[in-house]
Amino acid sequence: MDKFVIQGGTPLVGFIPTSGAKNSALPVLAAALLTADEVVLRRIPRVRDIRTMVRLLVDIGSDINVNGETVTLKTPKIVSPEAPYELVKTMRASSLVLGPLVARAGRARVSLPGGCGIGARPINYHLSGLERLGAVITQDHGYIEAAAPNGLRGAHIVFDRITVTGTEDILMAATLARGETVIENAAREPEVVDLANLLVKMGAKLEGAGTSTIRVQGVTELHGADHEIIADRIEAGTFVIAGLMTGGALNITGCIPEHLGALTAKLTQAGARISQPDSTTLRVEPSGTLRAIDMSTEEYPGFATDLQAQYMAIMTQANGISIVTETIFENRFMHAQELQRMGANIRLDGRKAIIAGKSQLSGAGVIASDLRASASLVLAALVARGETVIDRVYHIDRGYERIEAKLSAVGAQIQRVE
Ligand code: EPZ
C-alpha cells in the first residue's frame, strides 16, 4: 500500500492545475449506456473511481477506449445489466448505472452498496424514484432487481431529501420514459447540470437542471455526443485551502470560481486574501493568521460537505473557536481524531466539531480513511512541524489525480513511497 511522506513548512507558490470533476465524470460515463452510438467524453480525470466505473461499464457491454483524459464509449447492446458486489463495495457511485440500465435494457441487477465510512448511504430514494417511473423493484441476496419490461413512463417525483446521485439516476432514466417527468427537490450541484448538458447533446428534452425542479419530456432514443466535463470544484477548493494554510501565493488554474462561492465567501470572512485574476483562476496570497469562523455544510450552493474536512484542517490554524456542523452525512468526522494526533484541539459533539485554534501541528504517522478526510491530512501535514507519513493513500487516489505531483510542482515536500 502506498504512503505519502510529507515534510511540513514550505509555502506553496506558483500555478496548480485543476482536473475534470470526478463527480461529473461518474454520471456522464453511466449516461453513455443510454445510447448505442459513440459517446466521446473529455477532461475525464485519471483517478481510481473512474477506472472502477470503466471496468463496470465494460462488464455491462461497453467498448471503451481511454486515451489520456479522453474516454470514447460505444455500447451496441447491454450484455449484462449488472453491477456486482465486488465493484459496488469499492465504489457506491456504481448505483449510477441503475437508471440507465432500466431505461435502456428494461432491467438492472445492482448490488446494494453496503456500508461506507462516512455513513449508511442507502439508495432508497433512487429506488422509490424508479418505482414512480414504473419499475418493479425487488431485493434478494444483497442485490436490487429493477424491472420495467414494457419501458418506463413519466411521473411526478418529489425527493424526500436532496440526493445528488439520486437526482442523476432518475434524470437519466426519465430521458427515455414515455411522457413527462417532473423531478422536485432535485439536487442543484454543478455536476447535475453538467450531466444534463450532456443528455441534451444526446437528444434528451429537459429543462430546469440546476434548480430544484427539473422537467423531462421522454424521447424514444438518444444519440451519441462529444462532451468536455467541468472542472473539479472540490479539488480546486482543496488547493485554495492548501495555499492559504501554507501562507503561499498560489494560483489555482482551470477551475470555475463561481462553483466555489460558499468556500471563498467563508474564507474571505476569516480574513483570507483570495482574488480571481481571470475567469478560470483563483489566486490566494499570504493572509496571516485567519479568524475562526463557524461553518455548516449544506447542499449546493451551500458549503460542500466534500470540503468540510479540508475546512476543519484550516480552522486548526485560525485564531479562536470555530464550530463545524456536518448536516449531510452522519459520520464524516473521521479525520478529526487523526488531526488530533497531529496536535489539533478538536472536540466532537454529534454532528458538531468544535475546533480551538491556533494549534502548532506536529508531523505524525496517520492513516487515511475516506477520500476527503485523507485530503485534510495532507493539508495538515503541509503545515506540521517535521515529517508526516500518511498510510493507505489509495483513498486519496480515488478522487485526486497525481496530487503529490501537483503539490510538489508548487513547492510541497511530498513524496509517494511504495
Ligand atoms: C454525492 O454522493 C457525491 N458523490 C459525494 O461525494 C458527496 O459527498 C454527496 O453527493 C453530497 O454532496 C458523487 O457524486 C459520485 P447524496 P451521493 O445522495 O449522491 C442520504 C466524494 O467525496 N441518502 O446527495 O451518494 C445519504 O445517506 C463523494 O466525492 C439517502 O438516505 O450523496 C446522505 O446522508 C463522497 N437515501 C444524504 O442523503 C438515498 O437514496 C445525501 O446523499 C440517497 C441519499
Tab-separated table of C-alpha atoms and ligand atoms in Angstrom:
chain	number	residue	atom	x	y	z
A	1	MET	CA	0.000	0.000	0.000
A	2	ASP	CA	1.398	3.409	-0.998
A	3	LYS	CA	2.233	6.015	1.610
A	4	PHE	CA	2.878	9.755	1.419
A	5	VAL	CA	5.892	11.155	3.285
A	6	ILE	CA	5.491	14.888	3.819
A	7	GLN	CA	7.813	17.486	5.395
A	8	GLY	CA	5.772	20.478	6.542
A	9	GLY	CA	6.597	24.171	6.449
A	10	THR	CA	7.029	25.120	2.789
A	11	PRO	CA	4.711	27.797	1.368
A	12	LEU	CA	3.071	26.737	-1.910
A	13	VAL	CA	3.927	29.149	-4.722
A	14	GLY	CA	3.069	29.142	-8.413
A	15	PHE	CA	0.366	27.616	-10.599
A	16	ILE	CA	-1.532	24.404	-9.852
A	17	PRO	CA	-3.932	22.951	-12.480
A	18	THR	CA	-7.420	21.589	-11.789
A	19	SER	CA	-8.531	18.291	-13.343
A	20	GLY	CA	-12.001	17.411	-14.608
A	21	ALA	CA	-14.602	16.744	-11.919
A	22	LYS	CA	-14.698	13.132	-10.666
A	23	ASN	CA	-18.331	13.602	-9.611
A	24	SER	CA	-19.209	14.738	-13.119
A	25	ALA	CA	-17.209	12.000	-14.827
A	26	LEU	CA	-19.022	9.221	-12.977
A	27	PRO	CA	-22.592	10.115	-14.055
A	28	VAL	CA	-21.617	11.096	-17.608
A	29	LEU	CA	-19.837	7.758	-18.072
A	30	ALA	CA	-23.007	5.983	-16.921
A	31	ALA	CA	-25.081	8.147	-19.301
A	32	ALA	CA	-23.216	6.594	-22.257
A	33	LEU	CA	-25.239	3.427	-21.597
A	34	LEU	CA	-28.367	5.273	-22.767
A	35	THR	CA	-27.380	5.056	-26.456
A	36	ALA	CA	-25.897	2.537	-28.920
A	37	ASP	CA	-23.989	5.397	-30.557
A	38	GLU	CA	-20.446	6.509	-29.774
A	39	VAL	CA	-20.024	8.962	-26.877
A	40	VAL	CA	-16.772	10.921	-26.501
A	41	LEU	CA	-16.063	12.349	-23.038
A	42	ARG	CA	-13.182	14.771	-22.459
A	43	ARG	CA	-11.223	16.007	-19.416
A	44	ILE	CA	-12.006	12.752	-17.565
A	45	PRO	CA	-9.654	12.655	-14.532
A	46	ARG	CA	-7.291	9.699	-14.226
A	47	VAL	CA	-8.394	8.582	-10.749
A	48	ARG	CA	-9.252	5.204	-9.270
A	49	ASP	CA	-13.017	5.694	-9.199
A	50	ILE	CA	-13.029	6.327	-12.958
A	51	ARG	CA	-11.063	3.131	-13.585
A	52	THR	CA	-13.614	1.278	-11.455
A	53	MET	CA	-16.534	2.755	-13.412
A	54	VAL	CA	-14.847	1.900	-16.746
A	55	ARG	CA	-14.418	-1.728	-15.597
A	56	LEU	CA	-18.084	-1.864	-14.627
A	57	LEU	CA	-19.233	-0.448	-17.982
A	58	VAL	CA	-17.053	-2.910	-19.920
A	59	ASP	CA	-18.645	-5.793	-17.971
A	60	ILE	CA	-22.069	-4.354	-18.859
A	61	GLY	CA	-21.218	-4.319	-22.566
A	62	SER	CA	-19.462	-1.077	-23.448
A	63	ASP	CA	-16.487	-0.947	-25.805
A	64	ILE	CA	-14.283	1.684	-24.175
A	65	ASN	CA	-11.084	3.402	-25.300
A	66	VAL	CA	-9.260	5.501	-22.707
A	67	ASN	CA	-6.742	7.883	-24.278
A	68	GLY	CA	-5.372	10.174	-21.554
A	69	GLU	CA	-8.297	12.331	-20.412
A	70	THR	CA	-10.489	11.375	-23.399
A	71	VAL	CA	-12.753	8.360	-22.992
A	72	THR	CA	-14.657	7.018	-26.018
A	73	LEU	CA	-17.527	4.608	-25.328
A	74	LYS	CA	-19.828	2.602	-27.562
A	75	THR	CA	-22.468	0.266	-26.133
A	76	PRO	CA	-24.078	-1.523	-29.095
A	77	LYS	CA	-26.070	-3.689	-26.701
A	78	ILE	CA	-26.369	-4.314	-22.982
A	79	VAL	CA	-24.706	-7.701	-22.464
A	80	SER	CA	-25.060	-7.893	-18.677
A	81	PRO	CA	-27.244	-5.305	-16.899
A	82	GLU	CA	-25.474	-5.953	-13.623
A	83	ALA	CA	-23.275	-4.120	-11.085
A	84	PRO	CA	-21.625	-6.855	-8.981
A	85	TYR	CA	-20.894	-6.533	-5.263
A	86	GLU	CA	-17.125	-6.706	-5.708
A	87	LEU	CA	-17.259	-3.468	-7.714
A	88	VAL	CA	-20.097	-1.709	-5.883
A	89	LYS	CA	-18.451	-2.262	-2.480
A	90	THR	CA	-15.429	-0.284	-3.686
A	91	MET	CA	-17.497	2.497	-5.206
A	92	ARG	CA	-21.052	3.402	-4.230
A	93	ALA	CA	-21.414	5.561	-7.318
A	94	SER	CA	-21.901	2.271	-9.206
A	95	SER	CA	-25.590	2.838	-8.389
A	96	LEU	CA	-25.471	5.426	-11.193
A	97	VAL	CA	-25.891	2.598	-13.725
A	98	LEU	CA	-29.312	1.734	-12.276
A	99	GLY	CA	-31.321	4.379	-14.117
A	100	PRO	CA	-29.565	3.978	-17.478
A	101	LEU	CA	-29.820	0.154	-17.407
A	102	VAL	CA	-33.540	0.111	-16.594
A	103	ALA	CA	-34.182	2.754	-19.254
A	104	ARG	CA	-32.052	1.113	-21.976
A	105	ALA	CA	-32.395	-2.615	-21.208
A	106	GLY	CA	-35.632	-2.783	-19.202
A	107	ARG	CA	-33.884	-4.264	-16.217
A	108	ALA	CA	-30.952	-3.955	-13.806
A	109	ARG	CA	-29.374	-6.040	-11.073
A	110	VAL	CA	-27.246	-3.866	-8.810
A	111	SER	CA	-25.617	-4.865	-5.543
A	112	LEU	CA	-26.732	-2.856	-2.551
A	113	PRO	CA	-23.793	-0.550	-1.715
A	114	GLY	CA	-23.285	-1.837	1.809
A	115	GLY	CA	-21.673	0.346	4.439
A	116	CYS	CA	-19.411	3.277	3.715
A	117	GLY	CA	-17.020	5.076	6.027
A	118	ILE	CA	-18.942	8.319	6.115
A	119	GLY	CA	-22.413	6.920	6.693
A	120	ALA	CA	-25.069	4.364	5.843
A	121	ARG	CA	-25.632	5.978	2.435
A	122	PRO	CA	-28.703	3.954	1.365
A	123	ILE	CA	-30.166	4.312	-2.145
A	124	ASN	CA	-33.837	4.183	-1.145
A	125	TYR	CA	-34.667	7.452	-2.939
A	126	HIS	CA	-33.101	6.118	-6.167
A	127	LEU	CA	-35.357	3.051	-5.878
A	128	SER	CA	-38.566	4.883	-4.978
A	129	GLY	CA	-37.964	7.230	-7.920
A	130	LEU	CA	-37.575	4.292	-10.297
A	131	GLU	CA	-40.773	2.743	-8.894
A	132	ARG	CA	-42.592	6.008	-9.609
A	133	LEU	CA	-41.345	5.665	-13.207
A	134	GLY	CA	-42.925	2.186	-13.381
A	135	ALA	CA	-40.029	-0.108	-12.495
A	136	VAL	CA	-40.735	-3.102	-10.246
A	137	ILE	CA	-38.076	-3.266	-7.534
A	138	THR	CA	-37.250	-6.459	-5.644
A	139	GLN	CA	-34.350	-7.251	-3.343
A	140	ASP	CA	-32.624	-10.526	-2.591
A	141	HIS	CA	-29.200	-11.751	-1.543
A	142	GLY	CA	-27.955	-8.169	-1.185
A	143	TYR	CA	-28.933	-7.274	-4.727
A	144	ILE	CA	-31.560	-4.917	-6.078
A	145	GLU	CA	-33.522	-6.145	-9.101
A	146	ALA	CA	-35.268	-3.449	-11.083
A	147	ALA	CA	-37.525	-4.481	-13.975
A	148	ALA	CA	-39.500	-2.436	-16.500
A	149	PRO	CA	-40.086	-4.876	-19.376
A	150	ASN	CA	-42.610	-2.521	-21.005
A	151	GLY	CA	-40.405	0.526	-20.569
A	152	LEU	CA	-40.703	3.449	-18.137
A	153	ARG	CA	-43.443	6.069	-18.044
A	154	GLY	CA	-43.090	9.675	-16.920
A	155	ALA	CA	-44.106	10.565	-13.357
A	156	HIS	CA	-44.132	13.392	-10.832
A	157	ILE	CA	-41.330	12.618	-8.388
A	158	VAL	CA	-40.687	14.545	-5.175
A	159	PHE	CA	-37.459	13.572	-3.373
A	160	ASP	CA	-37.936	13.424	0.416
A	161	ARG	CA	-34.345	14.581	0.714
A	162	ILE	CA	-31.938	16.175	-1.754
A	163	THR	CA	-29.740	13.448	-3.249
A	164	VAL	CA	-27.087	14.165	-5.886
A	165	THR	CA	-26.727	10.731	-7.496
A	166	GLY	CA	-30.413	10.037	-6.823
A	167	THR	CA	-31.285	13.074	-8.948
A	168	GLU	CA	-28.792	11.953	-11.612
A	169	ASP	CA	-30.081	8.362	-11.692
A	170	ILE	CA	-33.710	9.431	-12.101
A	171	LEU	CA	-32.843	12.182	-14.591
A	172	MET	CA	-31.088	9.644	-16.836
A	173	ALA	CA	-33.956	7.146	-16.584
A	174	ALA	CA	-36.570	9.823	-17.291
A	175	THR	CA	-34.969	10.824	-20.615
A	176	LEU	CA	-36.247	7.556	-22.155
A	177	ALA	CA	-39.536	7.281	-20.218
A	178	ARG	CA	-42.814	7.741	-22.113
A	179	GLY	CA	-44.284	11.171	-21.363
A	180	GLU	CA	-43.313	13.919	-18.939
A	181	THR	CA	-41.366	13.529	-15.709
A	182	VAL	CA	-41.177	16.293	-13.116
A	183	ILE	CA	-38.428	15.917	-10.501
A	184	GLU	CA	-38.949	18.108	-7.429
A	185	ASN	CA	-36.480	18.791	-4.615
A	186	ALA	CA	-33.778	17.917	-7.148
A	187	ALA	CA	-30.082	18.433	-6.360
A	188	ARG	CA	-28.673	21.639	-7.841
A	189	GLU	CA	-24.977	20.662	-7.872
A	190	PRO	CA	-22.929	21.792	-10.920
A	191	GLU	CA	-22.286	18.109	-11.687
A	192	VAL	CA	-26.057	17.601	-12.141
A	193	VAL	CA	-26.096	20.494	-14.620
A	194	ASP	CA	-23.060	19.044	-16.426
A	195	LEU	CA	-24.841	15.685	-16.807
A	196	ALA	CA	-27.986	17.456	-18.051
A	197	ASN	CA	-25.912	19.311	-20.652
A	198	LEU	CA	-24.569	16.016	-21.965
A	199	LEU	CA	-28.063	14.459	-22.035
A	200	VAL	CA	-29.374	17.401	-24.079
A	201	LYS	CA	-26.456	16.966	-26.521
A	202	MET	CA	-27.564	13.318	-26.788
A	203	GLY	CA	-31.074	14.443	-27.778
A	204	ALA	CA	-32.827	14.484	-24.401
A	205	LYS	CA	-35.571	17.037	-23.848
A	206	LEU	CA	-35.254	18.593	-20.400
A	207	GLU	CA	-35.230	21.939	-18.599
A	208	GLY	CA	-34.584	23.261	-15.096
A	209	ALA	CA	-31.310	21.430	-14.352
A	210	GLY	CA	-29.549	23.393	-11.604
A	211	THR	CA	-32.852	24.339	-9.997
A	212	SER	CA	-34.973	22.318	-7.563
A	213	THR	CA	-37.460	21.350	-10.296
A	214	ILE	CA	-36.394	19.529	-13.457
A	215	ARG	CA	-38.883	18.743	-16.243
A	216	VAL	CA	-38.123	15.951	-18.716
A	217	GLN	CA	-40.052	15.062	-21.897
A	218	GLY	CA	-39.171	11.440	-22.678
A	219	VAL	CA	-37.847	10.527	-26.140
A	220	THR	CA	-37.668	7.110	-27.790
A	221	GLU	CA	-33.894	7.023	-28.108
A	222	LEU	CA	-30.752	9.091	-27.555
A	223	HIS	CA	-27.803	9.502	-29.948
A	224	GLY	CA	-24.053	9.963	-29.498
A	225	ALA	CA	-22.342	13.160	-28.362
A	226	ASP	CA	-18.955	14.741	-27.662
A	227	HIS	CA	-18.685	16.465	-24.263
A	228	GLU	CA	-15.999	18.018	-22.090
A	229	ILE	CA	-16.861	17.851	-18.375
A	230	ILE	CA	-16.481	20.712	-15.884
A	231	ALA	CA	-13.522	21.334	-13.570
A	232	ASP	CA	-13.409	19.637	-10.180
A	233	ARG	CA	-14.569	22.240	-7.641
A	234	ILE	CA	-13.609	20.031	-4.695
A	235	GLU	CA	-10.047	19.536	-5.927
A	236	ALA	CA	-9.767	23.277	-6.638
A	237	GLY	CA	-11.179	24.113	-3.186
A	238	THR	CA	-8.681	21.742	-1.592
A	239	PHE	CA	-5.822	23.592	-3.318
A	240	VAL	CA	-7.228	27.017	-2.282
A	241	ILE	CA	-7.047	25.843	1.332
A	242	ALA	CA	-3.554	24.355	0.815
A	243	GLY	CA	-2.279	27.707	-0.468
A	244	LEU	CA	-3.779	29.621	2.472
A	245	MET	CA	-2.611	27.155	5.136
A	246	THR	CA	0.985	27.229	3.902
A	247	GLY	CA	0.999	31.034	3.536
A	248	GLY	CA	1.914	30.874	-0.124
A	249	ALA	CA	0.964	32.820	-3.269
A	250	LEU	CA	-0.844	30.145	-5.236
A	251	ASN	CA	-2.851	30.287	-8.485
A	252	ILE	CA	-5.423	27.506	-8.906
A	253	THR	CA	-5.922	27.358	-12.679
A	254	GLY	CA	-8.521	25.729	-14.925
A	255	CYS	CA	-11.216	25.954	-12.242
A	256	ILE	CA	-14.706	27.521	-12.155
A	257	PRO	CA	-14.648	30.153	-9.373
A	258	GLU	CA	-18.433	30.538	-9.268
A	259	HIS	CA	-18.703	26.876	-8.208
A	260	LEU	CA	-16.668	27.759	-5.101
A	261	GLY	CA	-18.725	30.727	-3.917
A	262	ALA	CA	-19.568	29.322	-0.483
A	263	LEU	CA	-15.937	28.388	0.236
A	264	THR	CA	-14.381	31.665	-0.941
A	265	ALA	CA	-17.012	33.715	0.933
A	266	LYS	CA	-16.354	31.804	4.167
A	267	LEU	CA	-12.554	32.057	3.872
A	268	THR	CA	-12.722	35.748	2.967
A	269	GLN	CA	-14.840	36.280	6.093
A	270	ALA	CA	-11.980	34.614	8.002
A	271	GLY	CA	-9.541	37.146	6.576
A	272	ALA	CA	-8.143	35.216	3.614
A	273	ARG	CA	-6.866	37.162	0.615
A	274	ILE	CA	-8.487	35.489	-2.400
A	275	SER	CA	-8.790	37.048	-5.856
A	276	GLN	CA	-9.916	35.996	-9.316
A	277	PRO	CA	-7.239	37.056	-11.857
A	278	ASP	CA	-9.320	35.595	-14.694
A	279	SER	CA	-12.486	33.561	-15.285
A	280	THR	CA	-10.809	30.203	-14.667
A	281	THR	CA	-8.284	31.070	-11.940
A	282	LEU	CA	-8.462	31.620	-8.187
A	283	ARG	CA	-5.404	33.225	-6.530
A	284	VAL	CA	-4.592	33.174	-2.823
A	285	GLU	CA	-1.981	35.386	-1.168
A	286	PRO	CA	-0.303	35.172	2.246
A	287	SER	CA	-3.061	36.257	4.630
A	288	GLY	CA	-1.517	35.971	8.111
A	289	THR	CA	-3.441	34.091	10.784
A	290	LEU	CA	-7.126	33.723	9.916
A	291	ARG	CA	-10.054	34.270	12.270
A	292	ALA	CA	-12.071	31.225	13.386
A	293	ILE	CA	-15.444	31.222	11.599
A	294	ASP	CA	-18.288	28.713	12.106
A	295	MET	CA	-19.427	26.645	9.100
A	296	SER	CA	-22.320	24.288	8.380
A	297	THR	CA	-22.370	22.013	5.333
A	298	GLU	CA	-25.403	22.334	3.055
A	299	GLU	CA	-26.456	21.076	-0.354
A	300	TYR	CA	-25.235	23.240	-3.258
A	301	PRO	CA	-24.987	26.233	-3.425
A	302	GLY	CA	-24.228	25.923	0.304
A	303	PHE	CA	-20.851	24.885	1.700
A	304	ALA	CA	-19.945	21.482	0.205
A	305	THR	CA	-19.692	18.547	2.581
A	306	ASP	CA	-16.778	17.350	0.419
A	307	LEU	CA	-14.807	20.388	1.619
A	308	GLN	CA	-15.728	20.028	5.296
A	309	ALA	CA	-12.649	18.026	6.306
A	310	GLN	CA	-10.378	20.454	4.473
A	311	TYR	CA	-12.095	23.413	6.204
A	312	MET	CA	-11.603	21.741	9.580
A	313	ALA	CA	-7.886	21.486	8.810
A	314	ILE	CA	-7.520	25.199	8.097
A	315	MET	CA	-9.587	26.130	11.150
A	316	THR	CA	-6.958	24.398	13.326
A	317	GLN	CA	-4.653	27.217	12.131
A	318	ALA	CA	-7.159	30.029	12.784
A	319	ASN	CA	-7.315	32.130	15.943
A	320	GLY	CA	-10.294	31.256	18.154
A	321	ILE	CA	-13.089	28.720	18.440
A	322	SER	CA	-14.944	27.552	15.323
A	323	ILE	CA	-17.876	25.154	15.153
A	324	VAL	CA	-18.168	22.942	12.074
A	325	THR	CA	-21.572	21.272	11.577
A	326	GLU	CA	-21.934	18.321	9.167
A	327	THR	CA	-25.581	18.185	8.063
A	328	ILE	CA	-25.277	15.806	5.074
A	329	PHE	CA	-23.614	12.632	6.412
A	330	GLU	CA	-23.894	11.082	9.857
A	331	ASN	CA	-20.274	10.045	10.284
A	332	ARG	CA	-17.981	12.396	8.455
A	333	PHE	CA	-15.561	13.429	11.220
A	334	MET	CA	-13.106	10.529	10.964
A	335	HIS	CA	-10.329	12.993	10.086
A	336	ALA	CA	-10.785	14.725	13.480
A	337	GLN	CA	-9.019	12.080	15.532
A	338	GLU	CA	-6.138	11.922	13.075
A	339	LEU	CA	-5.807	15.724	13.186
A	340	GLN	CA	-5.860	15.498	16.998
A	341	ARG	CA	-2.928	13.101	16.831
A	342	MET	CA	-1.059	15.836	14.970
A	343	GLY	CA	-1.797	18.293	17.760
A	344	ALA	CA	-5.114	19.836	16.748
A	345	ASN	CA	-7.580	20.774	19.511
A	346	ILE	CA	-10.927	19.379	18.303
A	347	ARG	CA	-13.902	18.185	20.339
A	348	LEU	CA	-16.713	16.207	18.669
A	349	ASP	CA	-20.321	16.538	19.777
A	350	GLY	CA	-22.645	14.599	17.467
A	351	ARG	CA	-22.887	16.466	14.155
A	352	LYS	CA	-20.699	19.273	15.503
A	353	ALA	CA	-16.923	19.596	15.748
A	354	ILE	CA	-15.552	22.372	17.978
A	355	ILE	CA	-12.074	23.464	16.869
A	356	ALA	CA	-9.869	25.618	19.085
A	357	GLY	CA	-7.033	27.300	17.209
A	358	LYS	CA	-4.365	28.173	16.536
A	359	SER	CA	-2.515	24.842	17.155
A	360	GLN	CA	1.077	24.120	16.189
A	361	LEU	CA	0.685	20.807	14.392
A	362	SER	CA	3.478	18.234	14.508
A	363	GLY	CA	4.173	15.519	11.983
A	364	ALA	CA	2.935	12.023	12.866
A	365	GLY	CA	2.100	8.649	11.397
A	366	VAL	CA	-1.572	8.817	10.336
A	367	ILE	CA	-3.957	6.652	8.339
A	368	ALA	CA	-6.230	7.869	5.552
A	369	SER	CA	-9.882	6.867	5.876
A	370	ASP	CA	-12.337	8.321	3.376
A	371	LEU	CA	-11.326	10.322	0.348
A	372	ARG	CA	-11.796	13.832	1.661
A	373	ALA	CA	-10.611	13.030	5.210
A	374	SER	CA	-7.340	11.953	3.594
A	375	ALA	CA	-7.068	15.281	1.787
A	376	SER	CA	-7.357	17.102	5.133
A	377	LEU	CA	-4.460	15.038	6.487
A	378	VAL	CA	-2.304	16.087	3.524
A	379	LEU	CA	-3.193	19.721	4.229
A	380	ALA	CA	-2.303	19.377	7.917
A	381	ALA	CA	0.981	17.665	7.025
A	382	LEU	CA	1.920	20.590	4.759
A	383	VAL	CA	1.989	22.926	7.795
A	384	ALA	CA	3.002	20.467	10.543
A	385	ARG	CA	6.449	20.672	12.107
A	386	GLY	CA	8.529	17.698	10.930
A	387	GLU	CA	7.586	14.616	8.977
A	388	THR	CA	4.150	13.079	8.466
A	389	VAL	CA	3.607	9.628	6.985
A	390	ILE	CA	0.097	9.028	5.627
A	391	ASP	CA	-0.786	5.380	5.042
A	392	ARG	CA	-3.495	3.942	2.720
A	393	VAL	CA	-3.265	6.777	0.217
A	394	TYR	CA	-5.356	4.754	-2.218
A	395	HIS	CA	-8.237	6.626	-0.597
A	396	ILE	CA	-6.768	9.853	-1.962
A	397	ASP	CA	-6.119	8.325	-5.376
A	398	ARG	CA	-9.860	7.727	-5.696
A	399	GLY	CA	-10.556	11.404	-6.239
A	400	TYR	CA	-7.300	13.313	-6.732
A	401	GLU	CA	-5.234	12.905	-9.877
A	402	ARG	CA	-1.493	12.705	-9.006
A	403	ILE	CA	-1.939	15.029	-6.009
A	404	GLU	CA	1.693	14.565	-4.932
A	405	ALA	CA	2.968	15.622	-8.375
A	406	LYS	CA	0.711	18.682	-8.457
A	407	LEU	CA	1.701	19.749	-4.919
A	408	SER	CA	5.448	19.087	-5.465
A	409	ALA	CA	5.359	21.303	-8.544
A	410	VAL	CA	4.402	24.285	-6.345
A	411	GLY	CA	6.968	23.570	-3.631
A	412	ALA	CA	5.454	20.971	-1.311
A	413	GLN	CA	7.893	18.432	0.127
A	414	ILE	CA	5.767	15.372	-0.508
A	415	GLN	CA	6.699	12.032	-1.978
A	416	ARG	CA	4.880	8.764	-2.620
A	417	VAL	CA	6.523	5.688	-1.135
A	418	GLU	CA	5.510	2.286	-2.492
B	1	EPZ	C1	-22.630	12.570	-3.941
B	1	EPZ	O1	-22.841	11.384	-3.212
B	1	EPZ	C2	-21.127	12.682	-4.137
B	1	EPZ	N1	-20.657	11.541	-4.925
B	1	EPZ	C3	-20.442	12.717	-2.770
B	1	EPZ	O2	-19.047	12.889	-2.988
B	1	EPZ	C4	-20.978	13.916	-1.990
B	1	EPZ	O3	-20.395	13.926	-0.709
B	1	EPZ	C5	-22.502	13.816	-1.877
B	1	EPZ	O4	-23.082	13.709	-3.189
B	1	EPZ	C6	-23.112	15.032	-1.192
B	1	EPZ	O5	-22.765	16.191	-1.902
B	1	EPZ	C7	-20.849	11.551	-6.265
B	1	EPZ	O6	-21.418	12.480	-6.822
B	1	EPZ	C8	-20.342	10.362	-7.015
B	1	EPZ	P1	-26.417	12.085	-1.640
B	1	EPZ	P2	-24.343	10.800	-3.055
B	1	EPZ	O7	-27.276	11.065	-2.285
B	1	EPZ	O8	-25.147	11.147	-4.260
B	1	EPZ	C9	-28.754	10.289	2.084
B	1	EPZ	C10	-16.787	12.399	-2.742
B	1	EPZ	O9	-16.036	12.576	-1.784
B	1	EPZ	N2	-29.434	9.444	1.071
B	1	EPZ	O10	-26.533	13.509	-2.084
B	1	EPZ	O11	-24.231	9.380	-2.661
B	1	EPZ	C11	-27.266	9.992	2.146
B	1	EPZ	O12	-27.024	8.913	3.022
B	1	EPZ	C12	-18.168	11.848	-2.538
B	1	EPZ	O13	-16.503	12.686	-3.934
B	1	EPZ	C13	-30.427	8.564	1.487
B	1	EPZ	O14	-30.732	8.467	2.679
B	1	EPZ	O15	-24.881	11.646	-1.830
B	1	EPZ	C14	-26.693	11.294	2.644
B	1	EPZ	O16	-26.828	11.337	4.045
B	1	EPZ	C15	-18.384	11.454	-1.082
B	1	EPZ	N3	-31.054	7.799	0.549
B	1	EPZ	C16	-27.610	12.350	2.005
B	1	EPZ	O17	-28.814	11.660	1.650
B	1	EPZ	C17	-30.747	7.881	-0.788
B	1	EPZ	O18	-31.369	7.165	-1.602
B	1	EPZ	C18	-27.035	12.986	0.738
B	1	EPZ	O19	-26.577	11.944	-0.068
B	1	EPZ	C19	-29.728	8.769	-1.182
B	1	EPZ	C20	-29.099	9.546	-0.240
